[in-house]
Coordinates of C-alpha atoms in Angstrom, one line a residue:
X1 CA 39.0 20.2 18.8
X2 CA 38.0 18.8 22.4
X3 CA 39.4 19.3 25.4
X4 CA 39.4 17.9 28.7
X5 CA 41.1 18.9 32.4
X6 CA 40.7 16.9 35.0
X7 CA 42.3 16.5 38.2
X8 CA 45.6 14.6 38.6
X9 CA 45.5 14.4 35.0
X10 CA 47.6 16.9 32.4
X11 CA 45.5 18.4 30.0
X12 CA 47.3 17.4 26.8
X13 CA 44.1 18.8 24.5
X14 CA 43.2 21.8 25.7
X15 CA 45.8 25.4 26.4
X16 CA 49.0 24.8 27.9
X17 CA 48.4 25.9 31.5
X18 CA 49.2 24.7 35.5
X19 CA 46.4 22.4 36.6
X20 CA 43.6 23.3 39.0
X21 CA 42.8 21.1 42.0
X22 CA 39.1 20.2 41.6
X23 CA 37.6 20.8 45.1
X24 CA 35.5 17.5 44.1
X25 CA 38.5 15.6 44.9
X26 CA 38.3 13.7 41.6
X27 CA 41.9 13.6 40.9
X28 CA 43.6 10.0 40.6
X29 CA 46.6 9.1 40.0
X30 CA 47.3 6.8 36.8
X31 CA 48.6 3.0 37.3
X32 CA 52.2 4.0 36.9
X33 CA 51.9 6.7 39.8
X34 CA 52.9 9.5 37.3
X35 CA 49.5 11.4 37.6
X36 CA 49.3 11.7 34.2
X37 CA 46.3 10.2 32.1
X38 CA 47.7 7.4 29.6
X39 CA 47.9 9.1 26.0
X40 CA 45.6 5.9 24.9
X41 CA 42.9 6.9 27.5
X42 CA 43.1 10.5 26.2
X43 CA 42.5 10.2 22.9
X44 CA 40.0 7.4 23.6
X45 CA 37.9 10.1 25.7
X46 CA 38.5 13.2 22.9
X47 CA 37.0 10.5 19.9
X48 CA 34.4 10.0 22.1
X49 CA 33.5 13.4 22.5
X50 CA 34.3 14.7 19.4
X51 CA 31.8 11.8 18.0
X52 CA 28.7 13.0 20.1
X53 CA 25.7 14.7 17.8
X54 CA 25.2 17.2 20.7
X55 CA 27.3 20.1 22.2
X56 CA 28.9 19.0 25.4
X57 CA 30.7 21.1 27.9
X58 CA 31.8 20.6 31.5
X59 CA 32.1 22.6 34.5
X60 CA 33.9 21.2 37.8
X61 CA 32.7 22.3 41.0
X62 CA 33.8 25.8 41.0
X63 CA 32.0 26.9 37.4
X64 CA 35.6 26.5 35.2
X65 CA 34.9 24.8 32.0
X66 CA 36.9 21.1 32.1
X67 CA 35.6 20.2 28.8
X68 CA 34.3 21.3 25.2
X69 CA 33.9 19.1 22.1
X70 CA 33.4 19.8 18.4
X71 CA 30.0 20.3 18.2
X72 CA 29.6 22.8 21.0
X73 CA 32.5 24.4 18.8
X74 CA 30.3 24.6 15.7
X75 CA 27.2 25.9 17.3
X76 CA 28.8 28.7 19.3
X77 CA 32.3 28.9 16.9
X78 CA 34.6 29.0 20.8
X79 CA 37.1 26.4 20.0
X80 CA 38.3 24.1 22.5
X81 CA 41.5 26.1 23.5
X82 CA 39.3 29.4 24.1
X83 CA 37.0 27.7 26.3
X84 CA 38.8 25.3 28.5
X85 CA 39.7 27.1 31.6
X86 CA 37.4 30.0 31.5
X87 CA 35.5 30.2 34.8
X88 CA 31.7 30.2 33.9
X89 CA 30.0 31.7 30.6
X90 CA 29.8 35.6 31.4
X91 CA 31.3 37.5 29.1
X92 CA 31.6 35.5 26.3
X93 CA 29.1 32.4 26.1
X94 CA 26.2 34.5 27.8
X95 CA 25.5 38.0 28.6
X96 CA 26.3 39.5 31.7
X97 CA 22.9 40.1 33.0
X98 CA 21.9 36.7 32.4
X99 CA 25.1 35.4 33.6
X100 CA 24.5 34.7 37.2
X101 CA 21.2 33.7 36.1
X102 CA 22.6 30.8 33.8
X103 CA 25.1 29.6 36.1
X104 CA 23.2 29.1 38.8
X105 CA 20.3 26.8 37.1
X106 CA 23.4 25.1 35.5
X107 CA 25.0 24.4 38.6
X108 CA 21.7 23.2 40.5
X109 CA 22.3 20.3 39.1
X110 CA 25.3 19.1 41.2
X111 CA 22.2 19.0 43.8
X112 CA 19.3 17.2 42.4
X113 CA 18.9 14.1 41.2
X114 CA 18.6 12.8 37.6
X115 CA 19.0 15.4 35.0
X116 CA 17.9 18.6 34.3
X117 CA 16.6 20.4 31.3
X118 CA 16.8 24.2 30.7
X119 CA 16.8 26.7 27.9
X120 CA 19.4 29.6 27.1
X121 CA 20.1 32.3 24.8
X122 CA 24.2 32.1 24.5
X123 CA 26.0 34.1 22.7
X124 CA 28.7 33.3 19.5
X125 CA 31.9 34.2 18.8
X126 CA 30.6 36.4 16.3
X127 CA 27.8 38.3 18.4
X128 CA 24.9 36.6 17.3
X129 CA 22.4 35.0 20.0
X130 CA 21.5 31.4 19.8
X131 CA 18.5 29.5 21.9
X132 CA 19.5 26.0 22.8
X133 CA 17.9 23.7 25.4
X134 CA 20.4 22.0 27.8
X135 CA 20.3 18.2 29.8
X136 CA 22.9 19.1 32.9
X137 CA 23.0 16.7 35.8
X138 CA 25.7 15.9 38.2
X139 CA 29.5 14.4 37.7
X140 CA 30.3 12.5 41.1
X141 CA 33.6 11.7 42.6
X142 CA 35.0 8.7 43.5
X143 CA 33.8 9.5 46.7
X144 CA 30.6 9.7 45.4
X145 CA 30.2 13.1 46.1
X146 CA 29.2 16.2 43.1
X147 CA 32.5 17.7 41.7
X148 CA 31.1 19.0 38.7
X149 CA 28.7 19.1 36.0
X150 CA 28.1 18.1 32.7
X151 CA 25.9 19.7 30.1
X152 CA 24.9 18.5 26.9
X153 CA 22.9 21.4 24.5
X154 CA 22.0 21.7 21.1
X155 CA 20.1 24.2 19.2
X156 CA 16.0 24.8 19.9
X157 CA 15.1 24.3 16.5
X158 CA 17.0 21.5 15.9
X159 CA 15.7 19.4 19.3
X160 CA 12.5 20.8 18.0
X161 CA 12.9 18.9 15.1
X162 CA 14.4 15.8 16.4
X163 CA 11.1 16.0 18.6
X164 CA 8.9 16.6 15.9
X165 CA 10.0 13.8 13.6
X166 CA 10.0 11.5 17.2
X167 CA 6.2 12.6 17.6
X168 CA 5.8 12.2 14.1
X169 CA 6.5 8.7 14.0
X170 CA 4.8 7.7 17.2
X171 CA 1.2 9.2 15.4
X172 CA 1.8 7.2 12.2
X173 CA 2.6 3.9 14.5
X174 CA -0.4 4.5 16.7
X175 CA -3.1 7.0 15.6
X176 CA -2.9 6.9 11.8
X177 CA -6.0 6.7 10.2
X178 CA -4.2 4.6 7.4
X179 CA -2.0 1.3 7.6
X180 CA 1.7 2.0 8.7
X181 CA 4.3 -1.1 8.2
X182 CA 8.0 -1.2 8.6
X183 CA 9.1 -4.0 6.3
X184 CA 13.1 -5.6 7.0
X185 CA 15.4 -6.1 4.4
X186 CA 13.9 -9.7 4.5
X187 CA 10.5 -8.0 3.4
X188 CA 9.2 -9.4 6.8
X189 CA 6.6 -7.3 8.8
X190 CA 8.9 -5.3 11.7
X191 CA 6.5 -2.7 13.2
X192 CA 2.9 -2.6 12.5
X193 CA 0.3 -0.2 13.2
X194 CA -3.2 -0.8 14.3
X195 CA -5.1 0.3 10.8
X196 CA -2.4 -2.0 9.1
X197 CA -3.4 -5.1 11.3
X198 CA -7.1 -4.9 11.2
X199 CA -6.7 -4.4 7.5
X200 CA -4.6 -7.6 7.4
X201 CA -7.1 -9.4 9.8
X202 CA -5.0 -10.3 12.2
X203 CA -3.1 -8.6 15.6
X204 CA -0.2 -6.3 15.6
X205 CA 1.7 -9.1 17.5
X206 CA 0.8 -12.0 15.4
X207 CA 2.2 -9.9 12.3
X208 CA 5.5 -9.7 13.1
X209 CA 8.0 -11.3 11.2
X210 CA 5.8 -13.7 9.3
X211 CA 6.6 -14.0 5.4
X212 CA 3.5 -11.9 4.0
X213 CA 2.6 -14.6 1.6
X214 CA 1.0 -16.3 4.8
X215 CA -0.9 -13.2 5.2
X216 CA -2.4 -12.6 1.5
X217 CA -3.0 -14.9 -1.0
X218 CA -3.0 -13.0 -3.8
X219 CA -1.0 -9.7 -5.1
X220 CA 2.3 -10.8 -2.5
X221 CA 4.2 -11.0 -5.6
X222 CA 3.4 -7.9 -6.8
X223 CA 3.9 -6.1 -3.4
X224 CA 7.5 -8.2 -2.7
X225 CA 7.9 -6.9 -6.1
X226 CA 8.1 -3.0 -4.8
X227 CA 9.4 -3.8 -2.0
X228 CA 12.5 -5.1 -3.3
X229 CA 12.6 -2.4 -6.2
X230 CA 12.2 0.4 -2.9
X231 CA 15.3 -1.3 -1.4
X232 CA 17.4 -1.2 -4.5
X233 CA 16.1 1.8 -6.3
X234 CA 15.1 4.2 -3.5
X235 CA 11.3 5.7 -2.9
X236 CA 8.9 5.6 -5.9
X237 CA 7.7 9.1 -7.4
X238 CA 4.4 8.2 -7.0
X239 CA 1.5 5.9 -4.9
X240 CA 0.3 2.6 -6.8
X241 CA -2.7 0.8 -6.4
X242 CA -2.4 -2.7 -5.7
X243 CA -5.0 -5.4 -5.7
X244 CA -4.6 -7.7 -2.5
X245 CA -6.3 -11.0 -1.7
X246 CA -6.5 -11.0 2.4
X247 CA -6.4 -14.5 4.1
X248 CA -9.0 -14.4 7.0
X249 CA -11.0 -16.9 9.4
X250 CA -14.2 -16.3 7.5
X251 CA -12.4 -16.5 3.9
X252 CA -10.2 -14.9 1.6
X253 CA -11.4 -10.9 1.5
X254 CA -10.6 -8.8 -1.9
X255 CA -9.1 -5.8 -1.3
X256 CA -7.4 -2.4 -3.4
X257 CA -4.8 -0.6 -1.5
X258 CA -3.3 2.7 -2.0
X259 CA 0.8 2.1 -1.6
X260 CA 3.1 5.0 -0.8
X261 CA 6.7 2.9 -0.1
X262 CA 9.5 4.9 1.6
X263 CA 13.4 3.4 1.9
X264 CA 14.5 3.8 5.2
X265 CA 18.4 3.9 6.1
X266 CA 20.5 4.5 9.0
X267 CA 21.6 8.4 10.1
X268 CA 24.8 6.7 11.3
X269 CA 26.1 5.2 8.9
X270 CA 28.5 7.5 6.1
X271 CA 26.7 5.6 3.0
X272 CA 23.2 5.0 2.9
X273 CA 22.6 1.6 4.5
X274 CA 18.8 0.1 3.7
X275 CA 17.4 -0.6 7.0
X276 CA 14.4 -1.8 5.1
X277 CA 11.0 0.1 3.3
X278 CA 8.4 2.1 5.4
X279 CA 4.8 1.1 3.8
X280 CA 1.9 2.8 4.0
X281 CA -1.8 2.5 2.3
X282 CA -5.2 2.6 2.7
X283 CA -8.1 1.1 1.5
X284 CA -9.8 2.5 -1.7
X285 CA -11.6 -0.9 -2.8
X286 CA -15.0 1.2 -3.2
X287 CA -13.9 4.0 -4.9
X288 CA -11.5 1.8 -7.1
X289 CA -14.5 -0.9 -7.9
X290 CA -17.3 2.2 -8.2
X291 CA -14.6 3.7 -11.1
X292 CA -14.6 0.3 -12.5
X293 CA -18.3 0.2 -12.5
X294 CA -18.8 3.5 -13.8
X295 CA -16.5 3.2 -16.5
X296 CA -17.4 -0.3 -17.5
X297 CA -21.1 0.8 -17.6
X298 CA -20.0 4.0 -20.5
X299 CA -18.1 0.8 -22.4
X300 CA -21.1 -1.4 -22.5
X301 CA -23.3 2.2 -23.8
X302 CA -21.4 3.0 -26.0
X303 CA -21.1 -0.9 -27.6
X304 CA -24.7 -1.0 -27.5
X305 CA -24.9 2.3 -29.2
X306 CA -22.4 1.1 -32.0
X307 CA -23.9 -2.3 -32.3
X308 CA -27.6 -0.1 -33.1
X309 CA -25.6 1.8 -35.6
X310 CA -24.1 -0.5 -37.5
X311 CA -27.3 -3.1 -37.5
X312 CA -29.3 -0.3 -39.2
X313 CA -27.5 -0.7 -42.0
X314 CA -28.0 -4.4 -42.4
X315 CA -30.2 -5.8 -45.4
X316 CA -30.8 -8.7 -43.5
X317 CA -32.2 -9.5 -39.8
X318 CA -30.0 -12.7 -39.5
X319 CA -26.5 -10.5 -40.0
X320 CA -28.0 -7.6 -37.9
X321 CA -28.8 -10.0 -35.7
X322 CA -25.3 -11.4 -35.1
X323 CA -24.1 -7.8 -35.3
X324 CA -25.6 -7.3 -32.4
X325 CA -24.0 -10.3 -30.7
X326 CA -20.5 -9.5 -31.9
X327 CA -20.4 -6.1 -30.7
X328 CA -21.3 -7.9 -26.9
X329 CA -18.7 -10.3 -26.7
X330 CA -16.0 -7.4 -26.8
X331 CA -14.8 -7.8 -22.9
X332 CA -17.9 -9.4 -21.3
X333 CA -17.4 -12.8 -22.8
X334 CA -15.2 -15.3 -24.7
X335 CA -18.1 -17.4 -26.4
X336 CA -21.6 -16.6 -27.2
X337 CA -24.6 -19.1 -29.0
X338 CA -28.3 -18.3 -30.4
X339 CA -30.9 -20.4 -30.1
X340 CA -34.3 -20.3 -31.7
X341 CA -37.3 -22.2 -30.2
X342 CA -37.9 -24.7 -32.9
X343 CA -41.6 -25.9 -34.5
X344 CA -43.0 -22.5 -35.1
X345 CA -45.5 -21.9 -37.5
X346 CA -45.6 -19.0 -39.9
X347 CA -47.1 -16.6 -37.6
X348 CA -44.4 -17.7 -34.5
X349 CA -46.7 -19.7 -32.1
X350 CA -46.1 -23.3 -31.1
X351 CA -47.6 -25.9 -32.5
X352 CA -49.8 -28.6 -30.4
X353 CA -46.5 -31.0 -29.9
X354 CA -44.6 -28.1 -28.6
X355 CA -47.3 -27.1 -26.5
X356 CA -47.6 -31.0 -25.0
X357 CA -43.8 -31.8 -24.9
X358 CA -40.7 -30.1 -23.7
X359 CA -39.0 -27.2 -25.6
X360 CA -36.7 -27.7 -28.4
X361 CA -34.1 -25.6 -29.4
X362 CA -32.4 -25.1 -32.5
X363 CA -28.5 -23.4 -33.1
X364 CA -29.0 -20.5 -35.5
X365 CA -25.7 -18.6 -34.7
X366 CA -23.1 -19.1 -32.5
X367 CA -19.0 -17.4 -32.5
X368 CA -15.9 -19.8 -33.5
X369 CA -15.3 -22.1 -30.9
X370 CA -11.3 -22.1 -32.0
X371 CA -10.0 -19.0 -33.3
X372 CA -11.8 -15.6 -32.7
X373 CA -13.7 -14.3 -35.4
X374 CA -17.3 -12.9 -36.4
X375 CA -20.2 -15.1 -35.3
X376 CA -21.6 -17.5 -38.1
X377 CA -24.9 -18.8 -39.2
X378 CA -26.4 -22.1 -38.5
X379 CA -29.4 -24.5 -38.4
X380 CA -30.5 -24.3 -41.7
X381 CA -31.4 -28.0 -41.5
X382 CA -33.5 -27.0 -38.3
X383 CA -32.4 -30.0 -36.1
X384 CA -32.9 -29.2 -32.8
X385 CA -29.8 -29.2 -30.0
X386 CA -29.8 -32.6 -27.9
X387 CA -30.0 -30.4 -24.8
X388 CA -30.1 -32.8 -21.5
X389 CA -33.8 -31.9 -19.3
X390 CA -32.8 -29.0 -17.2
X391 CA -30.1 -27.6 -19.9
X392 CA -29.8 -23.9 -18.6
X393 CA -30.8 -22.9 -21.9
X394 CA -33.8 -24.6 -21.8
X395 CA -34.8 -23.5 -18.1
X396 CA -34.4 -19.7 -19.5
X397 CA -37.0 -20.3 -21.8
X398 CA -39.1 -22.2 -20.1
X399 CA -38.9 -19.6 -16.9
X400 CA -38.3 -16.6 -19.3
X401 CA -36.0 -15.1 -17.6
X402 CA -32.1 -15.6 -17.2
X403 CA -30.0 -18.4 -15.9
X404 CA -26.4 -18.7 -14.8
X405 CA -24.1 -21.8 -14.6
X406 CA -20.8 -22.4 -13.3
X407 CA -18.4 -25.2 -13.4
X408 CA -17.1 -24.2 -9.6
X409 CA -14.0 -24.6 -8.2
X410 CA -13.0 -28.3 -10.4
X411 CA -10.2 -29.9 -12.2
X412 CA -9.7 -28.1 -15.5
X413 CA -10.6 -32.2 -16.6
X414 CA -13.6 -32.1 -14.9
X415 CA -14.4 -28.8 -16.2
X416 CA -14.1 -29.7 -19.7
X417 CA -16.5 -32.7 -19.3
X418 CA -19.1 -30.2 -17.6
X419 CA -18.9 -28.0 -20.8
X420 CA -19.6 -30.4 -23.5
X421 CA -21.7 -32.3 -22.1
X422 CA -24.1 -29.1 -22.4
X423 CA -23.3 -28.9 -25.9
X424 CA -20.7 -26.1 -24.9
X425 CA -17.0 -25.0 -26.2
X426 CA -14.6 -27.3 -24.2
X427 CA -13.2 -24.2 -22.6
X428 CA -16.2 -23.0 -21.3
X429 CA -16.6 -22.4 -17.4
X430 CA -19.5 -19.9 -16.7
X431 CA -22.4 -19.4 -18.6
X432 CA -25.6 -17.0 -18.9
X433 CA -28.2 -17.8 -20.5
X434 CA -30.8 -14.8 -21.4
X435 CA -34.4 -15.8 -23.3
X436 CA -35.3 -14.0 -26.1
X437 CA -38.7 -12.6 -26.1
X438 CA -40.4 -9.9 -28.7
X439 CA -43.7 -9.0 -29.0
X440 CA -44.8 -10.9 -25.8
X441 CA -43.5 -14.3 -27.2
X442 CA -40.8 -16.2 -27.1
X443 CA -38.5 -17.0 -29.3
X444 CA -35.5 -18.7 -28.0
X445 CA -32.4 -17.9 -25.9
X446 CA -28.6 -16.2 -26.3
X447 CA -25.9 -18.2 -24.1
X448 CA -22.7 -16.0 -23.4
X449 CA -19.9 -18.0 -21.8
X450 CA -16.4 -17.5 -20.5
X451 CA -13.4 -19.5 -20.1
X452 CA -11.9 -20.6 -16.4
X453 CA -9.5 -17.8 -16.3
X454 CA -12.0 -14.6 -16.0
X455 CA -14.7 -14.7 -12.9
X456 CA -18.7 -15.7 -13.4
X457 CA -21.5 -13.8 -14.3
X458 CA -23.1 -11.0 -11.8
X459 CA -26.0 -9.3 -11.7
X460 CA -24.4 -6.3 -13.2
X461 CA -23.5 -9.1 -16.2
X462 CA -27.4 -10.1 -16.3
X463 CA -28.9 -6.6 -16.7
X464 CA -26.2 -6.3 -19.6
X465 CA -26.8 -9.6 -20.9
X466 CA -30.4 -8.8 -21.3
X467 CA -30.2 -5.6 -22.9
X468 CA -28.0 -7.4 -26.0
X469 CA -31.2 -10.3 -25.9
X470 CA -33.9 -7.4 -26.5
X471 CA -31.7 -6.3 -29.6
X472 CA -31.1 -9.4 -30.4
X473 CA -34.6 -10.8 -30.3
X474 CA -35.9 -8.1 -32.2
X475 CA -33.5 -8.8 -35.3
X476 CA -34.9 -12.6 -34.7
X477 CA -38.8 -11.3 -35.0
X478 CA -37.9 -9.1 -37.8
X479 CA -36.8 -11.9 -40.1
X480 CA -39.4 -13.8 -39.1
X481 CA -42.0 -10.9 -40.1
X482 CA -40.4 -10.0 -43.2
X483 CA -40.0 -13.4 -44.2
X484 CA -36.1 -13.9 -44.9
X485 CA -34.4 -16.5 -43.8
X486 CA -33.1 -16.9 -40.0

């Protein structure tokens, strides 16, 4: 219960007692000249301090306690009606010995300016000692002159947490070695940290309240997506990884992010009210990609290992041969073709119009350009491809080495034409194309090719690529030796 006295006002909250003069002089009489305190005004003031988080108690200018609200109440357990009236805290807030001690650093304050912040051990009702660190400063007159002060404490441990979670947040906002954001409930950028902006590639300032779709270009969905589940759902169990596309001057810059999402909502309010989602995540592109190449690398092994295995036990090169090239296709492409250098005499050198003349190539196996399935055998009629000069299957074996081809960044129409016109599937977009060589010759050239949904061939692709040819080409010699057909 809180209580106030003051003078030229009855005390209708705290004991029933005659009133005390302040020697401040604060008293005032009340519009109607009764010197009462409307019964509006006092209810007004004993919400208001019965509302406060901290512990407030006032002292007029002779040390008698004028005022004490709920929460001082719960941390020492004096009600109101005990502690109203009582002239300073010996005997029963503090200790005797410390008593003048307390009072007199407590009532410093009608003399100084601004406020003033100590620490005391009172005591509670029951005995027991509690530490608490007090704001006091002076409570002027009318006059303008000190009739009292006020004093406003809580417990140590509790201002050393408030303090703690204010530092706390101050280090994440400034000094955090990982991206801090405070998203709205309009998943709109609010507070930004300095990691967080140079990983967005922008300013702290220029961040602020822009949608974030102007600030990646790919992943927002999937990151809008959390955000709203955080707001409705509450804080994940668990950090995702989320692949993020950031828009900057020089170009759009691939990124993996590490997202921890918290929900943030108001202390004040009684039911939890979302006052948005605290973000925060850090950059683990090169571990994520160096997983992705490790484990793509014991994939393609262990493919090459099966693809040995099972072409052992082929009868004939020509089905080993496209055991070999059905075991690659498993994730590294959508199409793949064989070609064989056509003209070749029994023992697998060109003849003198090869030798004179560009390279001809003839289709020997190549996978279903429709529906998947196992590759199939061709060119049994041995008519060569009408590959255009500069065909990138023809520069591999001319070169013998490996070629890659894109159709870049065109029309899906435009793509298509690209394709066929090489004697491609319509739907191819990238190609490699890897010569086949045994024995120090040359026999032709594997083209794998992918559709205009997955990304073109790297150098990781190549080294790949060319491991499947070496198989591939020795299968190719092997009929050739043995005499069966190709």
């Amino acid at each position: 219960m809180s209580a106030s006295r003051r003078s030229g006002a009855t005390d209708e909250l705290g004991p029933d007692e005659p009133e005390r003069e302040s020697s401040g002089g604060s008293g005032r009489e009340s519009p109607g000249g009764s010197g009462r305190e409307s019964p509006a005004g006092s209810d007004l003031l004993a919400a208001l301090l019965d509302g406060m988080d901290a512990a407030l108690c006032a002292l007029d200018a002779d040390g008698v306690v004028t005022h004490w609200n709920r929460e001082a109440e719960r941390v020492l357990g004096w009600t109101a009606a005990e502690a109203v009236g009582r002239r300073g805290f010996a005997g029963w807030a503090v200790r005797g010995a410390d008593a003048a001690e307390v009072e007199a650093r407590l009532m410093s304050a009608m003399g100084a300016p601004g406020r003033q912040v100590h620490e005391f051990a009172l005591l509670t009702k029951d005995g027991g000692r509690v530490l608490v660190r007090t704001q006091s400063a002076a409570v002027r007159g009318p006059d303008g002159k000190p009739a009292g002060v006020y004093c406003a404490f809580s417990e140590v441990h509790a201002q050393i947490d408030l303090e703690r979670s204010i530092a706390l947040s101050e280090a994440l906002l400034e000094d955090a070695s990982w991206g801090v954001v405070l998203v709205d409930a309009d998943l709109r950028p609010a507070v930004v940290n300095p990691h967080a902006a140079r990983a967005l590639g922008t300013g702290r300032g220029s961040v602020l309240g822009r949608p974030l779709g102007e600030l990646l270009s790919q992943g927002v969905e999937e990151l809008e997506s959390a955000l709203t589940h955080v707001l409705a759902e509450g804080t994940p169990p668990a950090p995702a990884d989320i692949w993020v596309s950031v828009r900057e001057p020089e170009g759009e810059r691939r990124r993996c992010w590490r997202c921890g999402f918290v929900r943030l909502s108001s202390p004040l309010a009684e039911e939890p009210v979302p006052l948005g989602v605290g973000w925060l995540f850090q950059d683990v592109t090169e571990s994520r990609q160096g997983e992705q190449e490790a484990s793509l690398l014991r994939f393609r092994g262990q493919q090459l290992h099966r693809a040995a295995r099972a072409a052992a036990e082929c009868e004939d090169p020509a089905e080993a041969m496209t055991v070999h090239l059905d075991f690659a296709l498993a994730g590294f492409a959508d199409h793949a073709l064989i070609d064989r250098v056509a003209d070749r005499g029994a023992d697998g050198t060109a003849d003198e119009g090869e030798s004179a003349g560009r390279v001809r190539l003839v289709r020997i196996a190549a996978t279903p350009s429709g529906a998947p399935g196992p590759s199939r055998l061709a060119g049994r009629a041995g008519l060569p491809v009408r590959y255009r000069e500069g065909h990138p299957a023809l520069r591999c074996v001319e070169r013998a080495g490996s070629v890659r081809a894109d159709a870049g960044a065109v029309p899906a129409e435009e793509a298509r034409v690209w394709a066929v016109s090489r004697q491609w599937p319509a739907d191819a977009a990238h190609a490699l194309c890897t010569v086949l060589r045994s024995r120090g010759r040359t026999l032709g050239a594997v083209t794998f090719l992918r559709g205009p949904g997955r990304s073109a061939f790297e150098r990781s692709d190549t080294m790949y690529a060319e491991d499947v040819a070496a198989r591939i080409a020795m299968a190719l010699d092997l009929g050739g030796v043995t005499g069966r057909p190709e």
